[in-house]
Tab-separated table of C-alpha atoms in Angstrom:
chain	number	residue	atom	x	y	z
A	237	MET	CA	-69.575	2.767	-1.487
A	238	LEU	CA	-66.180	3.328	-3.019
A	239	ARG	CA	-65.641	1.549	-6.331
A	240	ASN	CA	-62.568	1.081	-8.501
A	241	LEU	CA	-60.240	2.068	-5.720
A	242	TRP	CA	-56.642	1.932	-6.888
A	243	ILE	CA	-53.853	1.639	-4.416
A	244	VAL	CA	-50.530	2.788	-5.777
A	245	LEU	CA	-47.365	1.726	-3.941
A	246	VAL	CA	-44.413	4.021	-4.545
A	247	LEU	CA	-41.109	2.308	-3.826
A	248	LEU	CA	-38.556	4.803	-2.594
A	249	PRO	CA	-35.050	3.643	-3.488
A	250	GLY	CA	-32.997	2.719	-0.447
A	251	PRO	CA	-29.224	2.942	-0.348
A	252	GLN	CA	-28.881	-0.544	-1.830
A	253	LEU	CA	-30.688	0.512	-5.036
A	254	CYS	CA	-28.330	3.382	-5.897
A	255	ALA	CA	-25.525	2.815	-8.380
A	256	GLN	CA	-22.724	2.941	-5.839
A	257	THR	CA	-19.176	2.466	-7.044
A	258	VAL	CA	-15.790	2.377	-5.364
A	259	GLU	CA	-13.407	3.933	-7.885
A	260	LEU	CA	-9.673	3.257	-7.601
A	261	LEU	CA	-7.359	5.789	-9.210
A	262	PRO	CA	-5.457	4.711	-11.175
A	263	PRO	CA	-7.548	1.656	-12.043
A	264	GLY	CA	-5.930	-1.735	-12.350
A	265	GLU	CA	-2.826	-3.156	-10.712
A	266	ASN	CA	0.167	-1.018	-9.760
A	267	LEU	CA	3.340	-1.043	-7.681
A	268	VAL	CA	3.675	-0.572	-3.937
A	269	GLY	CA	4.625	3.048	-3.370
A	270	GLU	CA	2.856	4.381	-6.457
A	271	PRO	CA	-0.027	6.828	-5.923
A	272	LEU	CA	-3.368	5.170	-5.222
A	273	SER	CA	-6.542	6.930	-4.186
A	274	LEU	CA	-10.188	5.992	-4.054
A	275	ARG	CA	-13.601	7.618	-4.215
A	276	ILE	CA	-17.066	6.263	-3.524
A	277	THR	CA	-19.846	7.602	-5.763
A	278	GLY	CA	-23.584	7.076	-6.179
A	279	LEU	CA	-24.369	7.280	-2.477
A	280	PRO	CA	-27.404	8.944	-0.917
A	281	PRO	CA	-26.382	12.418	0.254
A	282	ASP	CA	-25.611	13.115	3.919
A	283	THR	CA	-25.404	9.410	4.812
A	284	ASP	CA	-23.005	7.600	7.118
A	285	VAL	CA	-20.693	5.309	5.141
A	286	VAL	CA	-18.119	2.916	6.561
A	287	LEU	CA	-15.099	2.398	4.331
A	288	PHE	CA	-13.905	-1.107	5.149
A	289	CYS	CA	-10.212	-1.381	4.166
A	290	GLU	CA	-8.724	-4.870	3.976
A	291	LEU	CA	-5.119	-5.789	3.204
A	292	VAL	CA	-3.525	-9.218	2.865
A	293	ASP	CA	0.194	-8.482	2.784
A	294	ARG	CA	2.936	-10.418	1.032
A	295	HIS	CA	3.471	-12.539	4.170
A	296	GLY	CA	-0.165	-13.676	4.352
A	297	ARG	CA	-1.117	-11.370	7.239
A	298	LEU	CA	-4.511	-9.663	7.401
A	299	TRP	CA	-4.771	-5.906	8.155
A	300	LEU	CA	-8.063	-3.993	8.644
A	301	SER	CA	-9.428	-0.503	9.241
A	302	GLU	CA	-13.021	0.838	9.294
A	303	PRO	CA	-13.176	4.649	9.069
A	304	LYS	CA	-16.648	6.182	8.890
A	305	PHE	CA	-17.472	9.093	6.565
A	306	ARG	CA	-20.511	11.266	5.899
A	307	SER	CA	-21.350	11.384	2.197
A	308	SER	CA	-21.420	14.787	0.512
A	309	GLU	CA	-24.434	16.480	-1.059
A	310	ALA	CA	-23.305	14.944	-4.343
A	311	GLY	CA	-23.440	11.481	-2.745
A	312	GLU	CA	-19.685	10.935	-2.670
A	313	VAL	CA	-16.977	9.993	-0.205
A	314	ASP	CA	-13.460	11.079	-1.136
A	315	PRO	CA	-10.715	10.833	1.541
A	316	ALA	CA	-8.690	13.356	-0.481
A	317	LEU	CA	-11.418	15.940	0.216
A	318	GLN	CA	-13.148	14.710	3.386
A	319	ALA	CA	-12.022	13.720	6.853
A	320	PRO	CA	-13.602	10.699	8.561
A	321	ILE	CA	-16.182	11.392	11.257
A	322	GLU	CA	-14.902	8.306	13.112
A	323	GLY	CA	-11.937	6.029	12.716
A	324	GLU	CA	-8.202	5.719	12.594
A	325	TRP	CA	-7.402	9.250	11.396
A	326	THR	CA	-9.025	12.646	11.794
A	327	ASN	CA	-7.762	14.836	8.936
A	328	VAL	CA	-8.240	14.931	5.191
A	329	ASP	CA	-5.787	12.318	3.909
A	330	ALA	CA	-6.031	10.594	0.521
A	331	LEU	CA	-3.590	7.930	1.729
A	332	GLY	CA	-5.440	7.233	4.969
A	333	PRO	CA	-7.000	4.012	3.631
A	334	LEU	CA	-3.509	2.679	2.858
A	335	TRP	CA	-1.669	3.411	6.111
A	336	SER	CA	-4.510	3.050	8.614
A	337	PRO	CA	-5.098	-0.741	8.705
A	338	THR	CA	-3.724	-2.591	11.735
A	339	ARG	CA	-2.546	-6.178	11.728
A	340	ARG	CA	-5.072	-8.820	12.827
A	341	THR	CA	-3.331	-12.130	12.020
A	342	GLN	CA	0.157	-13.644	11.954
A	343	LYS	CA	2.251	-14.716	8.972
A	344	ASN	CA	0.755	-17.295	6.612
A	345	ALA	CA	-2.725	-17.029	8.123
A	346	HIS	CA	-3.915	-16.331	4.570
A	347	GLU	CA	-2.643	-17.276	1.141
A	348	ARG	CA	0.214	-14.985	0.152
A	349	PRO	CA	-0.843	-12.905	-2.869
A	350	ALA	CA	1.008	-13.866	-6.059
A	351	GLY	CA	3.275	-16.165	-4.086
A	352	GLY	CA	4.448	-13.315	-1.861
A	353	MET	CA	5.326	-10.914	-4.680
A	354	ALA	CA	2.339	-8.597	-4.120
A	355	GLU	CA	-0.213	-7.415	-1.567
A	356	ARG	CA	-3.965	-7.582	-2.127
A	357	TRP	CA	-6.265	-4.688	-1.204
A	358	ALA	CA	-10.061	-4.660	-1.009
A	359	PHE	CA	-12.195	-1.609	-0.200
A	360	THR	CA	-15.897	-1.960	0.641
A	361	ALA	CA	-18.489	0.780	1.152
A	362	ILE	CA	-20.976	-0.176	3.883
A	363	VAL	CA	-24.266	1.707	4.356
A	364	GLU	CA	-26.669	0.787	7.163
A	365	GLY	CA	-24.663	-2.350	7.823
A	366	ARG	CA	-24.841	-3.581	4.228
A	367	PRO	CA	-22.026	-3.673	1.673
A	368	VAL	CA	-23.098	-1.607	-1.331
A	369	ALA	CA	-19.926	-1.434	-3.434
A	370	THR	CA	-16.436	-2.858	-3.462
A	371	ALA	CA	-13.188	-2.719	-5.404
A	372	SER	CA	-9.930	-4.641	-5.130
A	373	THR	CA	-6.439	-4.498	-6.561
A	374	LEU	CA	-2.985	-6.051	-6.403
A	375	ARG	CA	-0.017	-3.859	-5.558
A	376	TRP	CA	3.230	-5.486	-6.646
A	377	TYR	CA	6.550	-5.562	-4.842
A	378	ARG	CA	7.967	-7.652	-7.659
A	379	ARG	CA	6.238	-7.771	-11.020
A	380	PRO	CA	6.048	-11.221	-12.664
A	381	GLU	CA	8.526	-10.232	-15.367
A	382	VAL	CA	11.266	-9.535	-12.796
A	383	GLU	CA	13.660	-12.441	-12.369
A	384	GLU	CA	16.474	-13.214	-9.967
A	385	ILE	CA	19.898	-13.350	-11.613
A	386	ASP	CA	23.175	-14.959	-10.565
A	387	LEU	CA	25.740	-12.238	-9.843
A	388	GLY	CA	28.561	-14.725	-10.282
A	389	ALA	CA	30.799	-13.260	-7.575
A	390	GLU	CA	32.196	-15.791	-5.128
A	391	GLY	CA	32.083	-14.740	-1.488
A	392	VAL	CA	29.618	-11.914	-2.101
A	393	VAL	CA	26.345	-12.253	-0.191
A	394	ALA	CA	23.797	-10.590	-2.447
A	395	ARG	CA	20.691	-11.096	-4.586
A	396	MET	CA	20.346	-9.531	-8.027
A	397	PHE	CA	17.101	-8.729	-9.875
A	398	ALA	CA	16.108	-7.377	-13.288
A	399	ALA	CA	13.213	-7.670	-15.712
A	400	THR	CA	13.545	-10.278	-18.437
A	401	GLY	CA	15.462	-9.226	-21.532
A	402	ASP	CA	19.073	-8.912	-22.611
A	403	GLU	CA	19.457	-5.136	-22.787
A	404	PRO	CA	21.691	-3.514	-20.148
A	405	ARG	CA	19.766	-1.488	-17.584
A	406	PRO	CA	20.754	1.283	-15.183
A	407	GLY	CA	21.752	-0.354	-11.928
A	408	ILE	CA	21.271	0.277	-8.208
A	409	VAL	CA	23.249	-1.339	-5.386
A	410	ILE	CA	21.182	-1.308	-2.180
A	411	VAL	CA	22.696	-1.844	1.281
A	412	PRO	CA	20.897	-2.169	4.641
A	413	GLY	CA	21.373	-0.150	7.802
A	414	SER	CA	22.477	-1.413	11.196
A	415	SER	CA	19.732	-4.047	11.247
A	416	GLY	CA	21.650	-5.894	8.536
A	417	GLY	CA	20.254	-8.577	6.281
A	418	LEU	CA	19.498	-8.368	2.590
A	419	PRO	CA	17.258	-5.471	1.432
A	420	VAL	CA	15.416	-7.734	-0.994
A	421	MET	CA	12.073	-5.916	-0.863
A	422	GLU	CA	13.632	-2.654	-2.017
A	423	ALA	CA	15.621	-4.451	-4.719
A	424	GLU	CA	12.543	-6.236	-6.078
A	425	LEU	CA	10.515	-3.035	-6.108
A	426	LEU	CA	13.163	-0.959	-7.878
A	427	ALA	CA	13.706	-3.769	-10.397
A	428	SER	CA	9.970	-3.586	-11.096
A	429	HIS	CA	10.532	0.064	-12.058
A	430	GLY	CA	13.013	-0.999	-14.733
A	431	TYR	CA	16.398	-1.077	-12.968
A	432	ALA	CA	18.863	-3.874	-12.453
A	433	THR	CA	19.293	-4.092	-8.685
A	434	LEU	CA	21.624	-5.713	-6.195
A	435	ALA	CA	20.579	-6.284	-2.575
A	436	LEU	CA	23.934	-6.487	-0.790
A	437	ALA	CA	24.666	-7.708	2.743
A	438	TYR	CA	27.904	-6.653	4.437
A	439	PHE	CA	27.713	-8.212	7.914
A	440	GLY	CA	25.765	-10.741	9.939
A	441	GLU	CA	25.528	-13.359	7.151
A	442	PRO	CA	27.593	-16.530	6.655
A	443	GLY	CA	31.078	-15.671	5.458
A	444	LEU	CA	30.793	-12.017	6.515
A	445	PRO	CA	31.767	-10.212	9.736
A	446	PRO	CA	29.271	-11.292	12.414
A	447	ASP	CA	28.771	-7.722	13.650
A	448	LEU	CA	28.872	-4.262	12.120
A	449	GLU	CA	32.507	-4.024	13.089
A	450	ARG	CA	35.606	-3.534	10.917
A	451	VAL	CA	33.787	-4.285	7.654
A	452	PRO	CA	36.294	-4.155	4.756
A	453	LEU	CA	35.314	-1.582	2.153
A	454	GLU	CA	37.156	-3.757	-0.388
A	455	TYR	CA	34.379	-6.367	-0.016
A	456	VAL	CA	31.723	-3.776	-0.878
A	457	GLU	CA	33.738	-2.497	-3.845
A	458	ARG	CA	34.282	-6.034	-5.128
A	459	ALA	CA	30.530	-6.589	-5.109
A	460	LEU	CA	30.005	-3.245	-6.839
A	461	GLU	CA	32.528	-4.085	-9.556
A	462	ALA	CA	30.975	-7.509	-10.189
A	463	PHE	CA	27.621	-5.799	-10.582
A	464	GLN	CA	29.025	-3.170	-12.949
A	465	ASP	CA	30.654	-5.904	-15.054
A	466	HIS	CA	27.429	-7.904	-15.412
A	467	ASP	CA	26.047	-7.927	-18.953
A	468	ARG	CA	22.575	-6.958	-17.699
A	469	VAL	CA	23.914	-3.706	-16.181
A	470	ASP	CA	24.838	-0.415	-17.848
A	471	ALA	CA	28.100	0.274	-15.996
A	472	SER	CA	27.947	3.983	-16.837
A	473	ARG	CA	24.659	4.353	-14.957
A	474	VAL	CA	25.046	2.676	-11.564
A	475	ALA	CA	23.831	4.214	-8.304
A	476	PHE	CA	24.479	3.257	-4.685
A	477	LEU	CA	21.674	3.474	-2.102
A	478	GLY	CA	21.658	3.044	1.671
A	479	GLY	CA	19.943	4.378	4.753
A	480	SER	CA	21.200	5.210	8.256
A	481	LYS	CA	24.394	3.174	8.743
A	482	GLY	CA	23.989	2.162	5.116
A	483	GLY	CA	23.881	5.875	4.301
A	484	GLU	CA	27.233	6.276	6.031
A	485	LEU	CA	28.547	3.425	3.872
A	486	THR	CA	27.036	5.012	0.748
A	487	LEU	CA	28.948	8.262	1.290
A	488	LEU	CA	32.159	6.358	1.993
A	489	ILE	CA	31.873	4.350	-1.217
A	490	GLY	CA	30.965	7.487	-3.138
A	491	SER	CA	34.104	9.207	-1.858
A	492	ARG	CA	36.195	6.357	-3.283
A	493	ARG	CA	34.299	5.637	-6.514
A	494	PRO	CA	33.923	8.565	-8.918
A	495	ASP	CA	32.556	6.119	-11.516
A	496	LEU	CA	29.214	5.977	-9.688
A	497	ALA	CA	26.459	7.921	-11.445
A	498	ALA	CA	24.471	8.727	-8.295
A	499	LEU	CA	24.423	8.318	-4.525
A	500	VAL	CA	21.255	8.060	-2.437
A	501	ALA	CA	22.168	8.383	1.244
A	502	VAL	CA	19.037	8.324	3.422
A	503	VAL	CA	19.543	9.845	6.906
A	504	PRO	CA	23.313	9.294	6.746
A	505	SER	CA	25.977	10.618	9.091
A	506	SER	CA	28.575	13.231	8.223
A	507	VAL	CA	31.316	11.191	9.906
A	508	VAL	CA	32.342	7.573	10.402
A	509	PHE	CA	31.073	6.311	13.749
A	510	GLN	CA	32.276	3.567	16.049
A	511	SER	CA	31.376	-0.027	15.286
A	512	ILE	CA	28.203	-1.683	16.597
A	513	SER	CA	28.613	-5.032	18.358
A	514	ASP	CA	27.721	-6.788	21.592
A	515	ARG	CA	31.164	-5.904	22.957
A	516	TRP	CA	30.945	-2.199	22.021
A	517	GLU	CA	34.696	-2.070	21.550
A	518	ARG	CA	36.412	1.142	20.451
A	519	THR	CA	36.885	0.028	16.869
A	520	SER	CA	35.788	1.461	13.542
A	521	SER	CA	32.824	0.204	11.566
A	522	TRP	CA	34.992	0.052	8.409
A	523	THR	CA	38.496	-0.860	7.344
A	524	VAL	CA	40.666	-0.229	4.277
A	525	GLU	CA	43.624	-2.566	3.681
A	526	GLY	CA	43.047	-3.998	7.161
A	527	GLU	CA	43.344	-0.651	8.928
A	528	ASP	CA	40.505	1.021	10.809
A	529	LEU	CA	39.084	4.150	9.224
A	530	ALA	CA	39.193	7.092	11.638
A	531	PHE	CA	35.949	7.198	13.597
A	532	VAL	CA	33.972	9.117	16.195
A	533	PRO	CA	33.421	7.029	19.363
A	534	TYR	CA	30.050	6.797	21.058
């Protein structure tokens, strides 16, 4: 007969008992466009891990991706060092979690983060179908301290932004390309980096030419001068920024305004091209004193 038999149960820690952590670098909130990377630590080695990436953008739309990784011998997953074994991308890419999500809902399906001034990210590590660690952050397009300011220029279609305070700031005028509109997102973001910014429309808005056809450069210069004269702007440090057709405009304005401190022309043209309208008439995109600037036809 066996007496005093002791049965000892040894509990082997499963994945859920490890000290898993999703680390965001840098920690805390930051701006859209600033570096952001993540790493998952405390995992069992050589284990399949799904990185569930969830974005609610500034318009209240949900975006998702679910790449799968194999944890390293040290029990880590780091997209900057490892490629997914399944998912939306196949190479080592630290930014993969940020660009890989695809849209799942329409506008306003979810509450807009910070009233539409930021986007909310959440990253969850999933092992054997169970979430074991998560981290979230806000990425701002427009920090709370950035305010909209009245330019005070009649007939100019624009929106001006700067952080609170009375000190003059270096300024940036931002113009759109052939899609038109007001480049407000770029203006808000650059204002969050400490600039005074002006999102300027030059066609397709009330009171402006309906098409990108025979736009007077005097209108653009009048807006620029009103911005330079504003007491929140350091007139000696004003830049002009535009892309595509806006890059063409940037170089034109730069050729006429030596007082500008910098030009940022993104994919511009080296010449003036024909106007863009439904009629596709042989006219210039720009005028000076009512006369067409010489242009290259399409």
